[in-house]
mmCIF file of C-alpha atoms (C1' of nucleotides) in Angstrom:
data_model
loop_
_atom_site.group_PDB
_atom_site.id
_atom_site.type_symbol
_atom_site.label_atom_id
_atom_site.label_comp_id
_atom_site.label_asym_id
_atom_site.label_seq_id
_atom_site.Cartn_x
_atom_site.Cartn_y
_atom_site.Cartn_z
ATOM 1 C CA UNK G 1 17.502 -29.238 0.668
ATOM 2 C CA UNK G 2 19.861 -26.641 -1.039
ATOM 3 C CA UNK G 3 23.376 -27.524 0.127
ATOM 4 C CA UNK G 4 24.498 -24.852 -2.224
ATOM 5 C CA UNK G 5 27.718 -22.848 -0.838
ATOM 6 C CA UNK G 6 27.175 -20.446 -3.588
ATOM 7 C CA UNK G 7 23.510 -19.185 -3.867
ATOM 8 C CA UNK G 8 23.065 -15.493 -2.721
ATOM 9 C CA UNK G 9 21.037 -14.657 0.310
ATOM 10 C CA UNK G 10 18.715 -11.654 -0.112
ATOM 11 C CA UNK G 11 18.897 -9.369 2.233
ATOM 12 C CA UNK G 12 16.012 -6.832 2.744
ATOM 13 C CA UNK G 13 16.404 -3.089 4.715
ATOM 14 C CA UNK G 14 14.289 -1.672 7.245
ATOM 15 C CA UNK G 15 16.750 1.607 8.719
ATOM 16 C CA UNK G 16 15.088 4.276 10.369
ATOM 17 C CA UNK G 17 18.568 6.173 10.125
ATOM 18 C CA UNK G 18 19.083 7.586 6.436
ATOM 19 C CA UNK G 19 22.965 7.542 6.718
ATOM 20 C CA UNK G 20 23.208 4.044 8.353
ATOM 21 C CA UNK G 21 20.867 2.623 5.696
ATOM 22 C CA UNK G 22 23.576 4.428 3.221
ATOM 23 C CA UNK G 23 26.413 3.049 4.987
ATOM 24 C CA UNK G 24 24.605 -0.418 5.112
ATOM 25 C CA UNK G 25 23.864 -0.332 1.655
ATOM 26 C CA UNK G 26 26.947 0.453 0.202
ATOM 27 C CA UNK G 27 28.860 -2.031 2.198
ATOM 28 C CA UNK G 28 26.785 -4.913 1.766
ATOM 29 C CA UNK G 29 25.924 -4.413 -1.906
ATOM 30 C CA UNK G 30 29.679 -5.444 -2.716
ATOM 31 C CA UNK G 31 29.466 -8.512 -0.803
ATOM 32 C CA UNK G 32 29.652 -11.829 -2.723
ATOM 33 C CA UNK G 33 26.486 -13.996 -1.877
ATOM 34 C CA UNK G 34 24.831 -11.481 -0.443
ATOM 35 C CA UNK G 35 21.968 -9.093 -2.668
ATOM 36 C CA UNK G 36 19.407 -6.840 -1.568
ATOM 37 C CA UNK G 37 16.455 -7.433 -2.064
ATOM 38 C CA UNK G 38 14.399 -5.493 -4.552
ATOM 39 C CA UNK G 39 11.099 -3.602 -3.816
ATOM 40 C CA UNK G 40 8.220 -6.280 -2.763
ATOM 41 C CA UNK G 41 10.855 -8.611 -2.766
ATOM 42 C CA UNK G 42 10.725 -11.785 -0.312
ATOM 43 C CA UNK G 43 14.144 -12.086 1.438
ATOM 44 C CA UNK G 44 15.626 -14.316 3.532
ATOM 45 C CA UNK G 45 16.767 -12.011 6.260
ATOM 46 C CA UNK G 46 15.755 -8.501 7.193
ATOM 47 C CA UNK G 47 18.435 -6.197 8.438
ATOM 48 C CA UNK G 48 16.462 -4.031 11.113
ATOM 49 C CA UNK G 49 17.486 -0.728 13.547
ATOM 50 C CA UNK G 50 14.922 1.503 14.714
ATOM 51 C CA UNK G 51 15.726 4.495 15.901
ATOM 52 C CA UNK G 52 18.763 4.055 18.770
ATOM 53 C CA UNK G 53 17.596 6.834 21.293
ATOM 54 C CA UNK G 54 14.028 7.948 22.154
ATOM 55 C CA UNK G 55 12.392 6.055 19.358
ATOM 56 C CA UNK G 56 8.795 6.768 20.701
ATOM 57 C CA UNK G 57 8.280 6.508 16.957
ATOM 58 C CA UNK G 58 4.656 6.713 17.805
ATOM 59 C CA UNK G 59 3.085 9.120 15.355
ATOM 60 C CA UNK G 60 0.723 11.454 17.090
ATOM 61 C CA UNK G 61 -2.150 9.804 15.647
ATOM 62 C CA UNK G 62 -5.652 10.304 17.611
ATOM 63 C CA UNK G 63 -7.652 7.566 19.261
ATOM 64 C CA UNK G 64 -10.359 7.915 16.587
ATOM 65 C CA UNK G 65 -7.420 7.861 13.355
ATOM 66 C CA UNK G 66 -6.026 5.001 14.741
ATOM 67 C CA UNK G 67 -9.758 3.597 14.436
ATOM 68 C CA UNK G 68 -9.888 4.830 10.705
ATOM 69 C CA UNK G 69 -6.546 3.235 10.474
ATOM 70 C CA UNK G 70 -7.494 -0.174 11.716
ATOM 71 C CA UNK G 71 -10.391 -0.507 9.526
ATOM 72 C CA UNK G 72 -8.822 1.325 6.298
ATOM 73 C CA UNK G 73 -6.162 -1.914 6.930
ATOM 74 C CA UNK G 74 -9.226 -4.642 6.862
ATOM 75 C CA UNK G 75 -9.769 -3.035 3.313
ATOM 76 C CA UNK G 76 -13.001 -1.092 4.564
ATOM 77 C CA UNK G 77 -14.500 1.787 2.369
ATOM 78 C CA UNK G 78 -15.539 4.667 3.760
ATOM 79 C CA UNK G 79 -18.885 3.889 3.580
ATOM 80 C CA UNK G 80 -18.256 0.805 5.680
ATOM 81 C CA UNK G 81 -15.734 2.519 8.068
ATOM 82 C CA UNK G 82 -18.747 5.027 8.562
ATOM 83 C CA UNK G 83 -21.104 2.914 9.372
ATOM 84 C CA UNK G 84 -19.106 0.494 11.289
ATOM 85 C CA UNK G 85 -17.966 3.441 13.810
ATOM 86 C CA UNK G 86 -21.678 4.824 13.826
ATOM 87 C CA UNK G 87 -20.676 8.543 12.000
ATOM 88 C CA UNK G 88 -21.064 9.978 8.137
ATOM 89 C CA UNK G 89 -18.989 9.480 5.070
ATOM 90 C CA UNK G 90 -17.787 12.916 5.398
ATOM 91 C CA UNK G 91 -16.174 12.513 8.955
ATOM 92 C CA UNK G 92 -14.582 9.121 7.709
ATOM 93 C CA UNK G 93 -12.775 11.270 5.003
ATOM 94 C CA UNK G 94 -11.677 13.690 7.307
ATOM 95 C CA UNK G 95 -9.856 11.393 9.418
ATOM 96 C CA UNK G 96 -8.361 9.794 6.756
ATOM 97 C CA UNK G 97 -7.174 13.234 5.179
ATOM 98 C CA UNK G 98 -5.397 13.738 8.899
ATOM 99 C CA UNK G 99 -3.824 10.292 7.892
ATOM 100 C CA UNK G 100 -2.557 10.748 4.626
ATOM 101 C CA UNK G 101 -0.792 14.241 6.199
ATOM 102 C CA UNK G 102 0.917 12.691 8.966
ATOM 103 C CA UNK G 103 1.657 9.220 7.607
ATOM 104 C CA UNK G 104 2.979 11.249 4.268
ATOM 105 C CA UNK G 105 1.505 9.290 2.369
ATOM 106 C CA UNK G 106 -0.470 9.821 -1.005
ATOM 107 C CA UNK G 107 -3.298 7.290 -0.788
ATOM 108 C CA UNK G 108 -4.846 4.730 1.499
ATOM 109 C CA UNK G 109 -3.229 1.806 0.070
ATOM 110 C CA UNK G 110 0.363 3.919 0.815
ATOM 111 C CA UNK G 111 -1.128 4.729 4.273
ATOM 112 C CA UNK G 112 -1.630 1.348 5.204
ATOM 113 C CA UNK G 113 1.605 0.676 3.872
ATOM 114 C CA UNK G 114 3.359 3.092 5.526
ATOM 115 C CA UNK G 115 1.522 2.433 9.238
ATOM 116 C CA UNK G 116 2.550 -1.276 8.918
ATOM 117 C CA UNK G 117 6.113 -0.492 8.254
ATOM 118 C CA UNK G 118 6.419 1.798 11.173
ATOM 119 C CA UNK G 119 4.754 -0.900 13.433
ATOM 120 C CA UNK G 120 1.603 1.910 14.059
ATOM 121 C CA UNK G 121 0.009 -1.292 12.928
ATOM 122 C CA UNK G 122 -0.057 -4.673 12.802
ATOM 123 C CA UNK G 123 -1.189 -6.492 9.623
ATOM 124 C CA UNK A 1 28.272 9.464 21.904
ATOM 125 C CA UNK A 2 30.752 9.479 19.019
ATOM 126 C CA UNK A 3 29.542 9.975 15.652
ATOM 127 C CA UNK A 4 32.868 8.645 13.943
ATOM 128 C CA UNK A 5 31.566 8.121 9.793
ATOM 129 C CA UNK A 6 34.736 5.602 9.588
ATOM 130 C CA UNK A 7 33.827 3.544 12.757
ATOM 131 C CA UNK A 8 32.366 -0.114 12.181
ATOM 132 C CA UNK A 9 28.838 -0.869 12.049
ATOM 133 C CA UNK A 10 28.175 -3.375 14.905
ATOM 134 C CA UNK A 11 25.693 -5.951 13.641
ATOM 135 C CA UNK A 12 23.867 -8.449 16.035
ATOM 136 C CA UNK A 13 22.191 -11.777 14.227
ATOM 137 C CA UNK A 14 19.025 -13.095 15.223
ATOM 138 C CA UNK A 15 18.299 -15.889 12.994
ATOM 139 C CA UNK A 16 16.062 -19.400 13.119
ATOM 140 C CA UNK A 17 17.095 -21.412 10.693
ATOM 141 C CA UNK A 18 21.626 -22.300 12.280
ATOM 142 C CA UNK A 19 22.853 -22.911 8.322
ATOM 143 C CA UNK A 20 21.287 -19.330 7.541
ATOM 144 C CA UNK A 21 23.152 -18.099 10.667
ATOM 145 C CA UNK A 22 26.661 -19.999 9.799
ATOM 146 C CA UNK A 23 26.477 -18.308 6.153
ATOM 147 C CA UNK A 24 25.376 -15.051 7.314
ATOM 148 C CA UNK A 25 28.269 -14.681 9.782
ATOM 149 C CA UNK A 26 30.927 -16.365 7.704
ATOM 150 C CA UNK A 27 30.021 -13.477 4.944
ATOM 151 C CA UNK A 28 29.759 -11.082 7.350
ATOM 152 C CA UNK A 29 32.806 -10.935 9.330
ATOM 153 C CA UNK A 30 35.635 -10.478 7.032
ATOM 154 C CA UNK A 31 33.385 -7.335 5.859
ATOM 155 C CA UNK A 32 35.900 -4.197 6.259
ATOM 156 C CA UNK A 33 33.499 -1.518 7.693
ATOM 157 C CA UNK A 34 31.077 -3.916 9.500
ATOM 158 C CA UNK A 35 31.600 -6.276 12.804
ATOM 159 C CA UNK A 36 29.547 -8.787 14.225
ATOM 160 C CA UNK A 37 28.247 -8.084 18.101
ATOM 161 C CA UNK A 38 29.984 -9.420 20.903
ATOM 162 C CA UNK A 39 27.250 -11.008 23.455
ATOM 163 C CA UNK A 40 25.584 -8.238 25.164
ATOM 164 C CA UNK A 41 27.229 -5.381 22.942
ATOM 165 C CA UNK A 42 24.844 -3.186 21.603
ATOM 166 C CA UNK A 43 24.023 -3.375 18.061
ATOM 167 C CA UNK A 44 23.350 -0.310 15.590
ATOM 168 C CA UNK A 45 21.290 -3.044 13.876
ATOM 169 C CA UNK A 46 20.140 -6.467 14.160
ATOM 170 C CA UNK A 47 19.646 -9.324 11.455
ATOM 171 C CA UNK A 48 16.416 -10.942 11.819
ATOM 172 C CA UNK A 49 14.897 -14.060 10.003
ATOM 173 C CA UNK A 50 12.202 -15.957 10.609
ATOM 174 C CA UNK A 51 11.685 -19.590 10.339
ATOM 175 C CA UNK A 52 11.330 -19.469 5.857
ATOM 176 C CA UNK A 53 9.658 -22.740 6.609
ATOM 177 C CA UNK A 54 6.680 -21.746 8.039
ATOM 178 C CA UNK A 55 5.436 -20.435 4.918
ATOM 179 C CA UNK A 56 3.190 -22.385 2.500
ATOM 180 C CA UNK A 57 4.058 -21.401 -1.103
ATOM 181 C CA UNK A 58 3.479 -18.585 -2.976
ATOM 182 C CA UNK A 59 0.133 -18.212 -4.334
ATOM 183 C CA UNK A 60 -0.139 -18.754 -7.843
ATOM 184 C CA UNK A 61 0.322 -15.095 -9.389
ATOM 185 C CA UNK A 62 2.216 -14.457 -12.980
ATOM 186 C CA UNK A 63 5.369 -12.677 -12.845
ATOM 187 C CA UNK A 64 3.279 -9.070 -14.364
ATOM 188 C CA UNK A 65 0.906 -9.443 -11.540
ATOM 189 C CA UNK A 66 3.822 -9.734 -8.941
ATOM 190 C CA UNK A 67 5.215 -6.137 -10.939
ATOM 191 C CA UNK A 68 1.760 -4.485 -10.391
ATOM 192 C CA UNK A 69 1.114 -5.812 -7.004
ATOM 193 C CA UNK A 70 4.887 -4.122 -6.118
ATOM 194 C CA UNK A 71 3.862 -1.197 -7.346
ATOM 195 C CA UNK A 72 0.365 -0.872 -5.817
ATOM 196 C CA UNK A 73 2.057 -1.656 -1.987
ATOM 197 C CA UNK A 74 4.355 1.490 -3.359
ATOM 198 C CA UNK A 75 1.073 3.631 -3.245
ATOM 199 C CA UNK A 76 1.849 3.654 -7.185
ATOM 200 C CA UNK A 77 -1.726 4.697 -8.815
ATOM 201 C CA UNK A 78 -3.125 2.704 -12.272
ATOM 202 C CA UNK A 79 -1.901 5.592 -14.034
ATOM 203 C CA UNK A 80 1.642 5.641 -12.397
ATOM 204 C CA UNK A 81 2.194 1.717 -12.935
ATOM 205 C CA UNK A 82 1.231 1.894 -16.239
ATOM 206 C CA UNK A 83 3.767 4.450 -17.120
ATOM 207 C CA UNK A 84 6.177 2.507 -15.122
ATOM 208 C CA UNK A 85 5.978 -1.104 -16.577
ATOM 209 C CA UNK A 86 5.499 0.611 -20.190
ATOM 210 C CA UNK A 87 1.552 -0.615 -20.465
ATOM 211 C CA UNK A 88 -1.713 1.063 -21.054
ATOM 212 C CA UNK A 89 -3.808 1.664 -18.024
ATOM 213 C CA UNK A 90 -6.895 -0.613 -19.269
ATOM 214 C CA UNK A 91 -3.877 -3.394 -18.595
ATOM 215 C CA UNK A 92 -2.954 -2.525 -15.532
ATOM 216 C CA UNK A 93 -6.950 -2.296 -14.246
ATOM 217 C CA UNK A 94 -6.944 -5.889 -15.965
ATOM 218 C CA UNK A 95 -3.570 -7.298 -13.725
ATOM 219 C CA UNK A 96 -5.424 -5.644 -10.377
ATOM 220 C CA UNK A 97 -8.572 -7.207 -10.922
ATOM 221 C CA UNK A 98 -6.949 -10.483 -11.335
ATOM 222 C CA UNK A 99 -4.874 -9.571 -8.519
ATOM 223 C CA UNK A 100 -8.220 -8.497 -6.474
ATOM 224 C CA UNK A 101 -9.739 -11.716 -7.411
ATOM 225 C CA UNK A 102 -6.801 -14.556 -6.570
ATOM 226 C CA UNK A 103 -5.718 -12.227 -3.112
ATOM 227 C CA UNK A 104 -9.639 -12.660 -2.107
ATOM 228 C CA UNK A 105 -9.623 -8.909 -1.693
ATOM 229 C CA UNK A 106 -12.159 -6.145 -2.163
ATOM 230 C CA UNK A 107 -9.660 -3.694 -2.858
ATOM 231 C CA UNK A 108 -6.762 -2.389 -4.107
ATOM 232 C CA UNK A 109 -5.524 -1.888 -0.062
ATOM 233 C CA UNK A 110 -6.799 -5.373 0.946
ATOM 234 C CA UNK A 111 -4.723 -6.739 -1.628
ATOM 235 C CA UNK A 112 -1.668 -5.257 -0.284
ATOM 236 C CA UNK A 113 -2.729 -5.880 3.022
ATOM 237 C CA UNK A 114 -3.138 -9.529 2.319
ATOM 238 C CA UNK A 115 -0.511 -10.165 0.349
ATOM 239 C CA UNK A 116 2.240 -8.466 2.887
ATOM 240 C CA UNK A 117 0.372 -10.959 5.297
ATOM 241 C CA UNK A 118 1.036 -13.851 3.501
ATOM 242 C CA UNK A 119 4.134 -12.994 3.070
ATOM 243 C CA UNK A 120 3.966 -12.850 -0.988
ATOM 244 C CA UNK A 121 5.327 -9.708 -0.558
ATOM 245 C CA UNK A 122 7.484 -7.637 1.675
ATOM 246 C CA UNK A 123 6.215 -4.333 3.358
ATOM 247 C "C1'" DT Y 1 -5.096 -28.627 -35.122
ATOM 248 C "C1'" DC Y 2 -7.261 -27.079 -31.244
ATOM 249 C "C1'" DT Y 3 -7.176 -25.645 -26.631
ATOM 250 C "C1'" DT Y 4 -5.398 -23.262 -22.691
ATOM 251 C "C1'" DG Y 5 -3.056 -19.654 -20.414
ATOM 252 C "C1'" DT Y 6 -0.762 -15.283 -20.203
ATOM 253 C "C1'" DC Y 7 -0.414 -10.780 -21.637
ATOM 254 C "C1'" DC Y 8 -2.089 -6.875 -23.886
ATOM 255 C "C1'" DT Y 9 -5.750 -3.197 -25.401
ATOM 256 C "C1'" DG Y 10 -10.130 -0.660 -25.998
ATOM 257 C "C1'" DG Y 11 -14.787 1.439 -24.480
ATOM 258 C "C1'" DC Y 12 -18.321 2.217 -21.153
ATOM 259 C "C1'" DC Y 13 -20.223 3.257 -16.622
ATOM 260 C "C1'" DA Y 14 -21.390 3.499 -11.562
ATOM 261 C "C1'" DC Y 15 -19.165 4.355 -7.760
ATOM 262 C "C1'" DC Y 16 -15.401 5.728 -4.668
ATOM 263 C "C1'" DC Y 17 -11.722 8.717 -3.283
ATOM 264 C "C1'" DG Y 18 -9.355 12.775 -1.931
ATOM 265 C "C1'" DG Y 19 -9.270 17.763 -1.663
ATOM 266 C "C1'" DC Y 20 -11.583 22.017 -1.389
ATOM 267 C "C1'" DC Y 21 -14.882 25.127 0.853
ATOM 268 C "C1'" DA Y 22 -17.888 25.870 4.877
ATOM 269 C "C1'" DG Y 23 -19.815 25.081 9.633
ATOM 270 C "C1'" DT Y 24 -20.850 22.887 14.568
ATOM 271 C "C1'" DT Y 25 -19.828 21.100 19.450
ATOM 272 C "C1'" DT Y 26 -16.899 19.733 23.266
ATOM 273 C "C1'" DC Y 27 -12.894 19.675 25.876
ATOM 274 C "C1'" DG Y 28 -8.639 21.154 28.276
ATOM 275 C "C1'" DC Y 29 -5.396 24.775 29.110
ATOM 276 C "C1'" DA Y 30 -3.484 29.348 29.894
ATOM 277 C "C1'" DT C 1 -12.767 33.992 29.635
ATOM 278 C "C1'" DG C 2 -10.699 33.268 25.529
ATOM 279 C "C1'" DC C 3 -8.229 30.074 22.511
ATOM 280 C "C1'" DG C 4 -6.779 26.027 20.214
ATOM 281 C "C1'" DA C 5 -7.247 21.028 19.384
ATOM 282 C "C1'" DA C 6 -10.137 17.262 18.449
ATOM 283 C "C1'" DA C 7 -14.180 15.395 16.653
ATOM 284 C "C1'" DC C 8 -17.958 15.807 13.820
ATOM 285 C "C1'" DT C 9 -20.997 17.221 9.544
ATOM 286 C "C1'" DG C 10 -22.259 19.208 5.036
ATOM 287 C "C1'" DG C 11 -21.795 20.326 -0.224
ATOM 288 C "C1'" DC C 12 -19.168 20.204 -4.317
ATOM 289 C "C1'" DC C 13 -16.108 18.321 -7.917
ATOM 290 C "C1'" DG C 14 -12.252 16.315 -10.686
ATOM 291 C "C1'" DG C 15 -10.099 12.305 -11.133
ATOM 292 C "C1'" DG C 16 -9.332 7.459 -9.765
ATOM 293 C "C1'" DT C 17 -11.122 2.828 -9.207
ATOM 294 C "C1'" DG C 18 -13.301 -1.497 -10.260
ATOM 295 C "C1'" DG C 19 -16.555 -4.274 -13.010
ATOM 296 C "C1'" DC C 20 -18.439 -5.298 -17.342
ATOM 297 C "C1'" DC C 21 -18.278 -5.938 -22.301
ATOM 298 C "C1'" DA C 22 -15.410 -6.826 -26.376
ATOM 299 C "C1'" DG C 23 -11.143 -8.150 -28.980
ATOM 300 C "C1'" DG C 24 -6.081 -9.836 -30.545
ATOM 301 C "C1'" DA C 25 -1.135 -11.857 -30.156
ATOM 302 C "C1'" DC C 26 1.691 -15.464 -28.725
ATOM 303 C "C1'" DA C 27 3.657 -19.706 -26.650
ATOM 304 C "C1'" DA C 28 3.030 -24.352 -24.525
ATOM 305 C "C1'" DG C 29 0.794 -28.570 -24.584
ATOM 306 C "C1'" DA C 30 -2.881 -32.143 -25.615
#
DNA sequence: TCTTGTCCTGGCCACCCGGCCAGTTTCGCA
DNA sequence: TGCGAAACTGGCCGGGTGGCCAGGACAAGA
């Protein structure tokens, strides 16, 4: 066991709120024994604030993209999410067009990505 | 509400592991610009951290693979990543299959979708 | 020395992906 | 009754992806 007074803790983001995740960052970055954490990085402690008011946060996503969604995040190809909800290729690829617009994101690897950070789902 | 830029941020600390807690606050509170939550106070954002102990170790990936593997949870394409890390693309398609193959994934998305699982990397 | 592991590069090829065009049906709402 | 949203299907195509083959450089360790 570390008893070591000295060794930074990393701290990771995850702001909703552009100007508080500014604030945050600029404070905490001059801290001694604290660092944020880099992109992919594992930290120690995740410094968290969804959206105060409202917060719905629920993307309008449909019934049947939240099916694409779910199967896109076991890895699934098209071909497989096709089959798997009994309709074609083509239909599969039009749902996951709708994703990529509303999760703004530029592939299905980023799509997952972005889903699982805004808790639309869980990995 | 009051949207005063020079007001403190009011952090609340949920954390596991007591030393992690002790550290956290003692580097926390004599932070100009941030204060710790009274109990009950509502917090613009809370610091969360869960038990790091829980976690068997890191599978067994080389530091390049843990630069790709960044990357690809980024969205980041073979073309992109190569450009990034300074490599040729056949390298990059070399690092993902390697990734592909010690992740147990199919794909490029199941790899990120397993590693952020296991916690190898951070979403 | 020889072996092992990591990292790097190339070519080739089948397949998948995402975007574009087009169309259909069904449903709820004004 | 008309109109839009959602769901579904099709063809086409450029580019991306993943698997296979091959090779070389370089450091650590047996």
């Amino acid at each position: 066991m570390s008893a070591d007074k000295s060794a930074e803790i990393v701290l990771s983001l995850e702001i909703d709120d552009p100007g508080l995740a500014d604030r945050l960052t600029a404070l905490l970055c001059n801290v001694s024994g604290i660092r944020l954490a880099a992109p992919g990085e594992r930290a120690a402690a995740t410094v968290v604030a969804r959206d105060p008011r409202g917060m719905p946060e629920d993307i309008a996503l449909t019934q049947r993209e939240l099916d694409v969604l779910a199967l896109m995040a076991e890895g699934a190809s098209n071909k497989m999410i096709a089959r798997q909800l009994g309709i074609s290729v083509h239909t599969v690829k039009f749902h996951v067009g709708s994703l990529l617009d509303k999760l703004d994101a530029t592939g299905r690897t980023d799509a997952v990505a972005h889903a699982a950070r805004r808790g639309v789902i869980e990995l």
